[in-house]
Structures are given as C-alpha cells and as structure tokens.
Amino acid sequence: MLYIRRLQRLSKLISSASSSNCRCYSDTQRFASVKEKLKQGPGLKDFITESSQSVITDRPFIPYLLENDRIKTKRRVFFDVYGCQMNLNDTDIVWSILKKEGFEKTEVEEEADIFLVMTCAIREGAETKIWHRLDHLRGFKRRAKDRSVKIGILGCMAERLKEKLIEKEKAVDVVAGPDSYRDLPRLLALTENGQQAVNVLLSLDETYADVVPVRLNQDSVSAFISIMRGCDNMCTYCIVPFTRGRERSRPVSSIVDEVRQLADQGVKEVTLLGQNVNSYRDVTQTTEKFDTHLAKGFKTVYKTKKGGMRFADLLDKVSSVDPEMRIRFTAAHPKDFPEEVLQIISERPNICKLLHLPAQSGSSAVLERMRRGYTREAYLQLVHEVKTTIPGVGLSTDMICGFCGETEEEFEETLSLMEMVDYNIAFLFPYSMREKTTAYRRYKDDVPDHIKKERHNRMLEVYRRKCQQLNEAEIGNTHLVLVEGIAKKSGNILGRNELYLRVVFEQTDVLAEDGGLRPVKPGDYVAVKIVGARSATLRGVPLYHTSLCDFYREKQWGERC
Ligand code: 5AD
Ligand code: SF4
C-alpha cells in the first residue's frame, strides 16, 4: 500500500514538473533540469526497500530535495500570519521545516531576506488585507537594492490563486499551498537564481505528523496542535474544501506524543485544531468500541466514516496525558457531537467546557441552501442535549448574514436563534461570495452590501447585549484562571477562564498553597472572584493559588482528577 502511494506520489511529481501546478518559472531548460534531477532521485528500488521495512504512513523524507537544491547562504525569514489558528500552527510547522534546513528567523523587517506571508482566503476582506501587505512588501523589496529580498505566499490564498498570484503580483517569488510546506526549502533555493517557484499540489494524506512544530512564541503557556487537515463537508458558501483539500487525520500516537512534549516544556493549555476536529478518525487504529453515529437530525454529503479511533477516543487519550493541562478544541461541526463525546467532556475536569457549535444561520431554508445538513429544530435539540449533559457548558458559534437569497424573515430567525441559545462567544460574518464554491455556481449574491452591513450590525448588537448579561451573571462567582501574562500598559494580570473569556486582575502577591504569599506568573492557576463584567472581559480579585485538580476537587469532581 505504502509502495503504491509512493509510486503515485512520484508519478504525480513527474507530471507536476511539467504541469501548471508545480512550476518553476523560467524556461524549458528548467523543466529539463527538474526531470534530470528526478532521474538522480530515488528509483523504484528505493520505494520497494522502504515499503518492505517500514509501515510509516507519513513522509520521512523529501525525495526531491537534492544537495544542489539546498539554500547556499544563511537566510533570515520574517513571518507574517493572517487568518485562523490553523494558520498559526501551520507557520510553526513551516518554521520547523526551515529551521532544520539552516534558515534563521527575524522579527525585524529590515533584517529579513525572505518574507513568508501565511494567507487566508475565506472572505474577500481577508484577501484585501493581504494585498495591502503585499503592496508594502513590494516597496520594501524595491528599496532593498543592496541585497536580494524574496517574498513567499503560503496557505489558502496561495492555493486559491495559484500561479495567478505571480502573474498579478510580480514581486512574489514563491507560492506554496497548505500541503507543500515540506517543499519550501527547495522552492526557496530555486529563487536564488532569480526564478519564481510554485507548488500548490493538494494531498490526500499529508498531515505533517512527523514534523514537530517549533512555536514562534516559545514563552506562551498555551499551544496549538493540528490533529486533522482539510474538510469534506462542502458547505455551499465555503472555499476551505478547495484550498485545504480532503479531510485526513493525524495518527493518535503522534498527537499524544506532542501533547506530552508540550507538557514537559511547561505548556498548560493545548488547543486541538482542525476544520472539523470532531469528525477526527485515525484509520490506522482499530477499536472495539461501537461506531459513532451522527447527532440526531444531522446528515452529511459524504459517507460517514467507519472504524478507527474517533474524536471521543482521542479526547480520552489527550486529556489523560497531564490532568493539569487544559484541553480545548476548535473548529467543530454540530453533526459530530454524539453522546460519547459529550460524555467524556462532562467527565474530564481538564477538558474545557466550551463547545463550538457553528450554526451559520437560524433559518432552516437558509441552512438548506448552505448545505449544512441540519434544520433549526435539529440544532436547537442538540443545544438542549449539550446543556443537559454538560452542566455549566459554554457555547460558541459562527454566523453568516446576507447569504444568497436571505430574506428579512430568514435573517430574523438567526437573531431569534441567538436570543434563544446564549452564546458566550460568536464570530459573526457578512457573507462574501467566493469563486469555485457551489453558491458561486448555483446562487446569486443578491443581498446588497448595505443590507449585509446592517444585518451584521444587528447581529453584533444582540451578541454584545447577551454577552453582557451572561457575564454580569458571573459576578460573585469564583473562576479558575490560567494566567497568560501581564498587560503592558496597566501592569494588570491577564488570564483566561474555562470558557476562554479574558479575566483581568491587579498584580499583587496571592495566597499560596503553603499559607504564605507569592507573586503571580504566567502558567499559574489562580482562583479569582469575579467583581466586574463587560461583554468581552471579566474583572476579578485573586483569592488563592491553586491547581486545576485542587480547584475542581473543591468544586465537586475530586475523584476524577
Ligand atoms: N462568507 C462569510 N463567512 C464565511 N465563512 C466561511 N465562508 C464564508 C463566506 N464565504 C465563515 C463561516 C465559517 C467561518 C470560519 O467563516 O462562518 O464557520
Ligand atoms: Fe467550510 Fe463547512 Fe468545512 Fe467549515 S464545515 S470548513 S464552513 S466547508
């Protein structure tokens, strides 16, 4: 199987050398030279030998990175990250790959030889920001006459626009999609001769499982771990399945190893990342357990996966690594919250009780056009089940207004859903039509911009008002706060509660476990009494230093810690 996969990869590589997907921009000589290098690369026997010795499903080497392709001079890279948390984690993966190849990192623009821009394509607004940044970088490159400066575009916008990016933005030297980061050292080496290089091949199995991400922010008490990539859902408005490709999960063992390493480094919170973390499936493993069923009233456009380790199994393993480590996860799809997932979340003190249930709309008719696979009623039923199974649970959501054909009445159903559900966190977006999506082909983007804007403001108003009420209801309660740092301006301590709300309190020595007083530092757990609330922040008074287990033991759950 592995042998066949490698052969497929090799043949893909050969065809891509002369196709538009992986193209080195200079002339036909370049293609000849790529083919020549492929000849020098691994042959059939290398694949057979490897397949008979090993069953590793990930890519332990880059077969087409040859000695001549390695970068010759020391080069300093400046990273620019746009978009979601997945992009932050992908940047750590890129940095890990480049560091190994001798690149250096800088946070000073003037020192940089290479600018790598990790991009987002989800809405037009996200891309507009990146075009502005490219304007700036183009000017920077022009002014840096005495040395060569290269610009690389990575991620979803690279995947969406492919070589059009280079045609449109001549200053760009490298275009690399989300599945081709292993190829970056080679692509960057090619630019040393003044060529431009593109690799936007999507993969069915790339998960970067063997690349240990090197965190750009080593001091942070929290870290992200990508557990799966891509999305099979094909919501009609969304570009993600086209930019990030098919859904695939990373093996459980490599995720657990990474959590363990982070725990050893003193990290206190990990967020499991993916487009749909709760449809996670490690097919390399078998379990005795029953297969997962979709939540009631939910359906998918693809065949539900069978066998293998499921998200509930992963949560079980990850939360058992270190009971003092908080576990979060995002993003999720409401269809994949079966009872066993809710059960394990409710049982484990260190799995944060904040569930992302992106509704996208409160109208069944709009949900149908969006191809979300559920109705308003099924969604509300799930919310009811979640709230009864996990007492004190917080909810977050994503909502879109102004989707194709959305009437005033349909939009009002979204507002009424927001009134009913009590979201602690919501990400609210005006619809932005994306090329390639089903909506682009099938529907008309017929809600005028000013109406989208007005509806967006109305959603924001409901959200802020509701949050203010929810937060005010917390005044007088004691929250467990993980301290993240100190505010530069005020010198106040900043941390987050279990529901990911920011909690602020004054810097002071706090009662310690031994009865004395000690200062508060990042990574500490502190019990904080809430004394003030805004829609996005809570203000508190620190009571005592504690641990996650001690805090919840006192609350009710001791024996589970
Ligand atoms: N327009 C507006 N919002 C979108 N999202 C995805 N695609 C679009 C689009 N074309 C939102 C969805 C998704 C979140 C990550 O971005 O709400 O959950
Ligand atoms: Fe996009 Fe839908 Fe997949 Fe989320 S679930 S990434 S909205 S296609």
Short mmCIF file of C-alpha atoms in Angstrom, two decimals, residues 116-560:
data_model
loop_
_atom_site.label_atom_id
_atom_site.label_comp_id
_atom_site.label_asym_id
_atom_site.label_seq_id
_atom_site.Cartn_x
_atom_site.Cartn_y
_atom_site.Cartn_z
CA LEU A 116 6.72 34.47 4.17
CA VAL A 117 3.09 35.51 4.29
CA MET A 118 0.69 32.86 5.64
CA THR A 119 -2.59 33.77 4.00
CA CYS A 120 -6.34 33.30 4.36
CA ALA A 121 -8.93 33.21 1.57
CA ILE A 122 -12.15 32.66 3.48
CA ARG A 123 -13.62 36.09 2.77
CA GLU A 124 -12.76 38.86 0.36
CA GLY A 125 -11.90 41.13 3.29
CA ALA A 126 -9.18 38.71 4.44
CA GLU A 127 -7.59 38.78 0.99
CA THR A 128 -7.82 42.59 0.73
CA LYS A 129 -5.71 42.93 3.88
CA ILE A 130 -3.08 40.64 2.36
CA TRP A 131 -2.99 42.59 -0.92
CA HIS A 132 -2.25 45.74 1.13
CA ARG A 133 0.56 43.94 2.90
CA LEU A 134 1.95 42.81 -0.46
CA ASP A 135 1.94 46.44 -1.66
CA HIS A 136 4.11 47.28 1.32
CA LEU A 137 6.45 44.32 0.76
CA ARG A 138 6.83 45.17 -2.93
CA GLY A 139 8.03 48.66 -1.94
CA PHE A 140 10.36 47.16 0.65
CA LYS A 141 11.85 44.79 -1.91
CA ARG A 142 12.40 47.62 -4.39
CA ARG A 143 14.18 49.76 -1.81
CA ALA A 144 16.46 46.92 -0.61
CA LYS A 145 18.78 47.36 -3.59
CA ASP A 146 21.95 46.13 -1.94
CA ARG A 147 20.61 42.64 -1.19
CA SER A 148 18.09 40.22 -2.55
CA VAL A 149 14.75 40.03 -0.75
CA LYS A 150 12.29 37.25 -1.58
CA ILE A 151 8.57 37.08 -0.95
CA GLY A 152 6.68 33.82 -0.47
CA ILE A 153 2.91 33.45 -0.29
CA LEU A 154 1.76 30.41 1.67
CA GLY A 155 -1.60 28.93 2.63
CA CYS A 156 -5.15 29.27 1.37
CA MET A 157 -4.77 32.33 -0.86
CA ALA A 158 -1.76 30.68 -2.49
CA GLU A 159 -3.91 27.61 -3.14
CA ARG A 160 -6.85 29.62 -4.43
CA LEU A 161 -4.96 31.84 -6.85
CA LYS A 162 -2.05 29.53 -7.73
CA GLU A 163 0.22 30.99 -10.42
CA LYS A 164 -2.23 33.85 -10.98
CA LEU A 165 -0.65 35.31 -7.85
CA ILE A 166 2.68 35.58 -9.61
CA GLU A 167 1.08 36.98 -12.74
CA LYS A 168 -0.81 39.57 -10.73
CA GLU A 169 1.91 40.34 -8.21
CA LYS A 170 5.26 40.22 -9.98
CA ALA A 171 7.18 40.78 -6.74
CA VAL A 172 6.13 37.34 -5.45
CA ASP A 173 8.86 34.68 -5.73
CA VAL A 174 7.27 31.60 -4.14
CA VAL A 175 3.69 30.33 -3.99
CA ALA A 176 3.14 27.30 -1.71
CA GLY A 177 -0.22 25.75 -0.84
CA PRO A 178 -1.10 24.18 2.55
CA ASP A 179 0.13 20.70 1.58
CA SER A 180 3.51 21.67 0.11
CA TYR A 181 5.40 23.14 3.05
CA ARG A 182 7.93 20.29 3.02
CA ASP A 183 8.87 21.51 -0.43
CA LEU A 184 9.61 25.07 0.75
CA PRO A 185 13.40 24.70 1.15
CA ARG A 186 13.59 23.58 -2.48
CA LEU A 187 11.24 26.28 -3.71
CA LEU A 188 13.25 28.94 -1.86
CA ALA A 189 16.53 27.54 -3.20
CA LEU A 190 15.18 27.91 -6.73
CA THR A 191 14.59 31.61 -6.15
CA GLU A 192 18.30 32.11 -5.54
CA ASN A 193 18.78 32.00 -9.31
CA GLY A 194 16.08 34.57 -9.82
CA GLN A 195 13.36 32.05 -10.64
CA GLN A 196 9.84 32.03 -9.31
CA ALA A 197 8.51 28.74 -7.93
CA VAL A 198 5.03 27.38 -7.34
CA ASN A 199 3.83 24.21 -5.62
CA VAL A 200 0.11 24.04 -4.93
CA LEU A 201 -0.44 20.27 -5.09
CA LEU A 202 -3.05 19.11 -2.63
CA SER A 203 -2.51 15.79 -0.91
CA LEU A 204 -4.78 13.01 0.31
CA ASP A 205 -2.54 12.04 3.20
CA GLU A 206 -0.24 14.91 4.22
CA THR A 207 -0.74 15.65 7.93
CA TYR A 208 2.83 16.78 8.82
CA ALA A 209 2.52 14.23 11.63
CA ASP A 210 6.29 13.76 11.87
CA VAL A 211 7.11 17.49 11.86
CA VAL A 212 7.32 18.76 15.42
CA PRO A 213 6.15 22.37 15.14
CA VAL A 214 8.60 24.92 16.56
CA ARG A 215 6.47 27.53 18.27
CA LEU A 216 7.11 31.11 17.14
CA ASN A 217 6.14 32.22 20.64
CA GLN A 218 8.12 29.94 22.93
CA ASP A 219 7.02 31.78 26.09
CA SER A 220 3.32 31.18 25.62
CA VAL A 221 1.61 28.97 28.22
CA SER A 222 -0.71 27.65 25.53
CA ALA A 223 -0.05 25.83 22.28
CA PHE A 224 -1.94 24.59 19.24
CA ILE A 225 -1.81 21.07 17.88
CA SER A 226 -3.20 20.34 14.48
CA ILE A 227 -4.96 16.95 14.58
CA MET A 228 -6.51 16.87 11.13
CA ARG A 229 -6.48 18.82 7.88
CA GLY A 230 -8.97 19.59 5.14
CA CYS A 231 -12.74 19.36 5.05
CA ASP A 232 -15.23 17.10 3.24
CA ASN A 233 -18.38 18.98 4.14
CA MET A 234 -18.72 21.21 1.09
CA CYS A 235 -20.93 23.86 2.66
CA THR A 236 -22.03 25.80 -0.39
CA TYR A 237 -20.54 29.16 0.71
CA CYS A 238 -17.12 27.88 1.76
CA ILE A 239 -13.80 27.88 -0.09
CA VAL A 240 -11.98 25.74 2.50
CA PRO A 241 -12.54 22.32 0.85
CA PHE A 242 -10.93 23.80 -2.28
CA THR A 243 -7.96 25.42 -0.56
CA ARG A 244 -7.23 22.81 2.09
CA GLY A 245 -8.37 19.70 0.30
CA ARG A 246 -9.85 16.44 1.58
CA GLU A 247 -10.22 15.62 5.24
CA ARG A 248 -7.45 13.50 6.78
CA SER A 249 -6.47 12.86 10.39
CA ARG A 250 -3.12 12.57 12.05
CA PRO A 251 -2.34 9.33 13.95
CA VAL A 252 -3.34 9.38 17.62
CA SER A 253 0.14 8.38 18.79
CA SER A 254 1.86 11.38 17.20
CA ILE A 255 -0.70 13.75 18.74
CA VAL A 256 -0.32 12.23 22.21
CA ASP A 257 3.49 12.42 21.89
CA GLU A 258 3.26 16.09 21.02
CA VAL A 259 0.97 16.82 23.98
CA ARG A 260 3.45 15.03 26.25
CA GLN A 261 6.37 17.07 24.90
CA LEU A 262 4.46 20.31 25.39
CA ALA A 263 3.54 19.29 28.95
CA ASP A 264 7.24 18.65 29.63
CA GLN A 265 8.00 22.16 28.35
CA GLY A 266 5.56 23.62 30.89
CA VAL A 267 2.71 24.33 28.47
CA LYS A 268 -0.58 24.42 30.41
CA GLU A 269 -3.16 24.53 27.65
CA VAL A 270 -3.40 22.86 24.25
CA THR A 271 -5.99 23.54 21.60
CA LEU A 272 -6.62 20.69 19.18
CA LEU A 273 -7.06 22.20 15.75
CA GLY A 274 -8.71 21.22 12.51
CA GLN A 275 -11.52 22.33 10.23
CA ASN A 276 -13.81 19.73 11.84
CA VAL A 277 -11.99 18.27 14.82
CA ASN A 278 -14.97 16.23 15.94
CA SER A 279 -15.04 14.20 12.73
CA TYR A 280 -11.48 13.11 13.57
CA ARG A 281 -10.78 9.49 12.57
CA ASP A 282 -7.42 7.75 12.89
CA VAL A 283 -7.96 4.92 10.42
CA THR A 284 -4.58 3.39 11.21
CA GLN A 285 -6.04 2.23 14.55
CA THR A 286 -8.83 -0.18 15.34
CA THR A 287 -11.05 -0.04 18.39
CA GLU A 288 -13.50 -2.43 19.92
CA LYS A 289 -15.95 0.36 20.52
CA PHE A 290 -19.17 0.97 18.65
CA ASP A 291 -19.03 3.25 15.69
CA THR A 292 -20.03 6.87 16.06
CA HIS A 293 -23.46 7.90 14.90
CA LEU A 294 -24.25 11.40 13.81
CA ALA A 295 -26.20 13.55 16.23
CA LYS A 296 -29.98 13.11 15.72
CA GLY A 297 -31.39 15.09 12.79
CA PHE A 298 -27.99 15.62 11.12
CA LYS A 299 -26.75 14.31 7.79
CA THR A 300 -23.61 14.59 5.68
CA VAL A 301 -22.87 14.91 1.97
CA TYR A 302 -20.23 12.18 2.30
CA LYS A 303 -20.40 8.60 3.54
CA THR A 304 -19.91 8.56 7.31
CA LYS A 305 -16.58 7.13 8.28
CA LYS A 306 -16.38 3.68 9.82
CA GLY A 307 -13.82 2.09 12.14
CA GLY A 308 -10.66 3.61 13.54
CA MET A 309 -10.14 5.87 16.54
CA ARG A 310 -12.76 8.56 16.92
CA PHE A 311 -12.69 12.02 18.44
CA ALA A 312 -14.03 10.67 21.77
CA ASP A 313 -11.08 8.20 21.90
CA LEU A 314 -8.63 10.98 21.10
CA LEU A 315 -10.07 13.23 23.82
CA ASP A 316 -9.75 10.36 26.26
CA LYS A 317 -6.07 9.85 25.45
CA VAL A 318 -5.08 13.51 25.20
CA SER A 319 -6.79 14.55 28.44
CA SER A 320 -5.07 11.69 30.29
CA VAL A 321 -1.53 12.91 29.49
CA ASP A 322 -1.46 15.57 32.20
CA PRO A 323 -4.50 16.29 34.40
CA GLU A 324 -3.16 19.82 34.95
CA MET A 325 -3.24 20.63 31.25
CA ARG A 326 -6.34 22.30 29.86
CA ILE A 327 -7.63 20.80 26.62
CA ARG A 328 -9.57 22.88 24.12
CA PHE A 329 -10.58 22.11 20.56
CA THR A 330 -11.80 24.02 17.51
CA ALA A 331 -13.36 24.16 14.92
CA ALA A 332 -16.20 21.67 15.09
CA HIS A 333 -19.31 20.80 13.13
CA PRO A 334 -22.58 20.29 15.07
CA LYS A 335 -23.26 16.98 13.29
CA ASP A 336 -20.35 15.23 15.07
CA PHE A 337 -21.34 15.67 18.71
CA PRO A 338 -22.66 12.22 19.58
CA GLU A 339 -23.36 11.29 23.18
CA GLU A 340 -19.97 9.71 23.86
CA VAL A 341 -18.17 12.96 23.01
CA LEU A 342 -20.45 14.98 25.29
CA GLN A 343 -19.99 12.37 28.00
CA ILE A 344 -16.22 12.49 28.04
CA ILE A 345 -16.23 16.29 28.02
CA SER A 346 -18.53 16.32 31.01
CA GLU A 347 -16.42 13.75 32.90
CA ARG A 348 -12.93 15.23 32.50
CA PRO A 349 -12.17 18.31 34.57
CA ASN A 350 -9.33 19.35 32.26
CA ILE A 351 -11.41 19.36 29.05
CA CYS A 352 -12.74 22.91 28.87
CA LYS A 353 -16.49 23.08 28.83
CA LEU A 354 -16.78 25.40 25.87
CA LEU A 355 -18.29 23.86 22.76
CA HIS A 356 -18.10 25.39 19.33
CA LEU A 357 -21.44 24.74 17.61
CA PRO A 358 -21.31 26.87 14.45
CA ALA A 359 -24.95 27.39 13.47
CA GLN A 360 -24.24 29.66 10.45
CA SER A 361 -27.94 30.60 10.26
CA GLY A 362 -31.12 30.25 12.29
CA SER A 363 -33.32 29.61 9.26
CA SER A 364 -33.90 26.06 8.03
CA ALA A 365 -34.36 27.33 4.47
CA VAL A 366 -31.01 29.15 4.52
CA LEU A 367 -29.33 26.14 6.18
CA GLU A 368 -30.63 24.00 3.31
CA ARG A 369 -29.15 26.40 0.73
CA MET A 370 -25.92 26.40 2.71
CA ARG A 371 -25.96 22.56 2.65
CA ARG A 372 -25.32 22.37 6.38
CA GLY A 373 -27.11 19.05 6.86
CA TYR A 374 -29.47 20.11 9.69
CA THR A 375 -32.52 22.21 10.42
CA ARG A 376 -33.03 24.91 13.03
CA GLU A 377 -35.01 22.39 15.10
CA ALA A 378 -32.28 19.71 15.00
CA TYR A 379 -29.72 22.34 16.01
CA LEU A 380 -31.83 23.51 18.95
CA GLN A 381 -32.38 19.91 20.04
CA LEU A 382 -28.61 19.39 20.05
CA VAL A 383 -28.13 22.56 22.12
CA HIS A 384 -30.63 21.17 24.62
CA GLU A 385 -28.77 17.83 24.82
CA VAL A 386 -25.42 19.58 25.22
CA LYS A 387 -26.72 21.77 28.03
CA THR A 388 -28.30 18.87 29.91
CA THR A 389 -25.29 16.54 29.52
CA ILE A 390 -22.63 19.12 30.43
CA PRO A 391 -23.84 21.36 33.26
CA GLY A 392 -22.36 24.87 33.06
CA VAL A 393 -21.27 24.40 29.45
CA GLY A 394 -20.45 27.49 27.39
CA LEU A 395 -21.25 27.72 23.70
CA SER A 396 -19.63 29.50 20.81
CA THR A 397 -20.79 29.84 17.24
CA ASP A 398 -20.15 31.23 13.76
CA MET A 399 -22.98 33.06 11.98
CA ILE A 400 -23.26 34.40 8.47
CA CYS A 401 -25.74 37.08 7.44
CA GLY A 402 -26.73 38.08 3.92
CA PHE A 403 -26.22 34.67 2.31
CA CYS A 404 -27.68 34.27 -1.19
CA GLY A 405 -31.44 34.87 -1.16
CA GLU A 406 -31.63 35.59 2.59
CA THR A 407 -34.91 37.44 3.26
CA GLU A 408 -35.56 39.74 6.22
CA GLU A 409 -37.71 37.00 7.82
CA GLU A 410 -34.98 34.40 7.40
CA PHE A 411 -32.44 36.77 8.92
CA GLU A 412 -34.73 37.43 11.88
CA GLU A 413 -34.68 33.68 12.55
CA THR A 414 -30.92 33.98 13.00
CA LEU A 415 -31.43 36.78 15.52
CA SER A 416 -34.06 34.74 17.36
CA LEU A 417 -31.72 31.73 17.50
CA MET A 418 -29.05 33.96 19.04
CA GLU A 419 -31.58 35.19 21.60
CA MET A 420 -32.52 31.61 22.49
CA VAL A 421 -29.13 29.91 22.70
CA ASP A 422 -26.99 32.21 24.93
CA TYR A 423 -23.65 32.14 23.13
CA ASN A 424 -20.60 33.08 25.19
CA ILE A 425 -18.54 33.69 22.06
CA ALA A 426 -19.72 34.32 18.50
CA PHE A 427 -17.90 35.02 15.25
CA LEU A 428 -20.25 36.96 13.02
CA PHE A 429 -19.69 37.50 9.31
CA PRO A 430 -21.38 39.22 6.41
CA TYR A 431 -21.49 36.79 3.50
CA SER A 432 -18.70 37.09 0.96
CA MET A 433 -19.12 35.23 -2.34
CA ARG A 434 -16.12 33.02 -3.20
CA GLU A 435 -15.34 31.72 -6.65
CA LYS A 436 -15.40 27.92 -7.14
CA THR A 437 -17.93 27.30 -4.36
CA THR A 438 -21.33 25.75 -5.07
CA ALA A 439 -23.02 29.02 -4.11
CA TYR A 440 -20.96 30.79 -6.77
CA ARG A 441 -22.22 28.38 -9.41
CA ARG A 442 -25.77 27.90 -8.19
CA TYR A 443 -26.98 31.07 -6.45
CA LYS A 444 -26.99 34.82 -6.79
CA ASP A 445 -25.19 37.03 -4.30
CA ASP A 446 -28.29 39.17 -4.21
CA VAL A 447 -28.32 40.74 -0.75
CA PRO A 448 -26.96 44.27 -1.26
CA ASP A 449 -23.82 45.22 0.67
CA HIS A 450 -25.57 47.88 2.76
CA ILE A 451 -28.17 45.32 3.91
CA LYS A 452 -25.43 42.80 4.77
CA LYS A 453 -23.71 45.52 6.79
CA GLU A 454 -26.92 46.49 8.55
CA ARG A 455 -27.73 42.83 9.39
CA HIS A 456 -24.17 42.32 10.61
CA ASN A 457 -24.57 45.27 12.99
CA ARG A 458 -27.88 43.89 14.25
CA MET A 459 -26.23 40.51 14.98
CA LEU A 460 -23.41 42.28 16.80
CA GLU A 461 -25.91 44.23 18.90
CA VAL A 462 -27.74 41.06 20.00
CA TYR A 463 -24.47 39.26 20.67
CA ARG A 464 -22.95 42.06 22.79
CA ARG A 465 -26.12 42.61 24.79
CA LYS A 466 -26.48 38.89 25.53
CA CYS A 467 -22.80 38.52 26.44
CA GLN A 468 -23.01 41.46 28.80
CA GLN A 469 -25.97 39.76 30.55
CA LEU A 470 -24.23 36.37 30.70
CA ASN A 471 -21.05 37.93 32.07
CA GLU A 472 -22.85 40.06 34.66
CA ALA A 473 -24.49 36.88 35.95
CA GLU A 474 -20.97 35.65 36.83
CA ILE A 475 -20.32 38.48 39.31
CA GLY A 476 -19.72 36.95 42.72
CA ASN A 477 -18.69 33.55 41.30
CA THR A 478 -15.17 32.14 41.57
CA HIS A 479 -13.42 31.15 38.33
CA LEU A 480 -10.29 29.15 37.67
CA VAL A 481 -7.98 31.43 35.70
CA LEU A 482 -4.90 30.33 33.80
CA VAL A 483 -2.51 33.29 33.87
CA GLU A 484 -1.17 34.21 30.43
CA GLY A 485 0.81 37.39 31.02
CA ILE A 486 0.92 40.97 32.17
CA ALA A 487 -0.77 43.85 30.34
CA LYS A 488 1.91 46.23 29.00
CA LYS A 489 0.02 49.45 29.73
CA SER A 490 -1.76 48.81 33.02
CA GLY A 491 0.55 46.18 34.53
CA ASN A 492 -2.56 44.11 35.33
CA ILE A 493 -2.51 40.32 35.22
CA LEU A 494 -4.24 38.78 32.18
CA GLY A 495 -5.63 35.28 32.09
CA ARG A 496 -8.50 33.18 30.76
CA ASN A 497 -11.27 31.28 32.45
CA GLU A 498 -12.54 27.88 31.36
CA LEU A 499 -14.87 29.46 28.77
CA TYR A 500 -11.91 31.33 27.20
CA LEU A 501 -13.11 34.68 28.48
CA ARG A 502 -10.39 37.14 29.35
CA VAL A 503 -10.14 37.78 33.10
CA VAL A 504 -8.13 40.77 34.37
CA PHE A 505 -6.94 41.39 37.91
CA GLU A 506 -4.46 43.63 39.69
CA GLN A 507 -0.91 42.44 40.20
CA THR A 508 -0.42 41.54 43.83
CA ASP A 509 1.02 38.73 45.93
CA VAL A 510 -1.53 35.96 46.30
CA LEU A 511 -2.12 33.30 48.97
CA ALA A 512 -0.05 30.23 48.13
CA GLU A 513 -0.52 26.54 48.90
CA ASP A 514 1.90 26.77 51.90
CA GLY A 515 -0.11 29.56 53.52
CA GLY A 516 2.35 32.30 52.53
CA LEU A 517 2.04 34.89 49.77
CA ARG A 518 3.67 34.71 46.36
CA PRO A 519 3.50 36.72 43.13
CA VAL A 520 1.54 35.51 40.12
CA LYS A 521 3.35 34.40 36.97
CA PRO A 522 2.31 33.09 33.54
CA GLY A 523 1.29 29.44 33.75
CA ASP A 524 -0.14 29.75 37.28
CA TYR A 525 -3.69 28.72 38.04
CA VAL A 526 -5.39 31.27 40.31
CA ALA A 527 -8.89 31.16 41.82
CA VAL A 528 -10.39 34.57 41.02
CA LYS A 529 -13.60 36.09 42.34
CA ILE A 530 -15.44 37.97 39.58
CA VAL A 531 -16.31 41.55 40.57
CA GLY A 532 -17.00 43.27 37.24
CA ALA A 533 -18.12 42.36 33.73
CA ARG A 534 -18.04 43.75 30.23
CA SER A 535 -19.23 41.98 27.08
CA ALA A 536 -15.77 40.58 26.33
CA THR A 537 -13.85 40.78 29.63
CA LEU A 538 -14.32 39.94 33.28
CA ARG A 539 -12.64 41.79 36.14
CA GLY A 540 -11.70 39.87 39.26
CA VAL A 541 -9.94 39.74 42.61
CA PRO A 542 -7.38 36.95 43.07
CA LEU A 543 -8.19 34.68 46.02
CA TYR A 544 -5.51 31.98 46.10
CA HIS A 545 -3.02 29.99 44.02
CA THR A 546 -4.37 26.59 43.12
CA SER A 547 -4.06 23.71 40.66
CA LEU A 548 -6.65 22.55 38.16
CA CYS A 549 -7.25 19.35 40.14
CA ASP A 550 -7.49 21.09 43.53
CA PHE A 551 -9.87 23.70 42.19
CA TYR A 552 -12.31 21.18 40.77
CA ARG A 553 -11.87 18.78 43.69
CA GLU A 554 -13.21 21.51 45.90
CA LYS A 555 -15.98 22.19 43.41
CA GLN A 556 -17.21 18.57 43.06
CA TRP A 557 -15.06 16.43 40.89
CA GLY A 558 -12.14 15.47 43.04
CA GLU A 559 -12.01 11.75 42.47
CA ARG A 560 -11.79 12.24 38.69
#
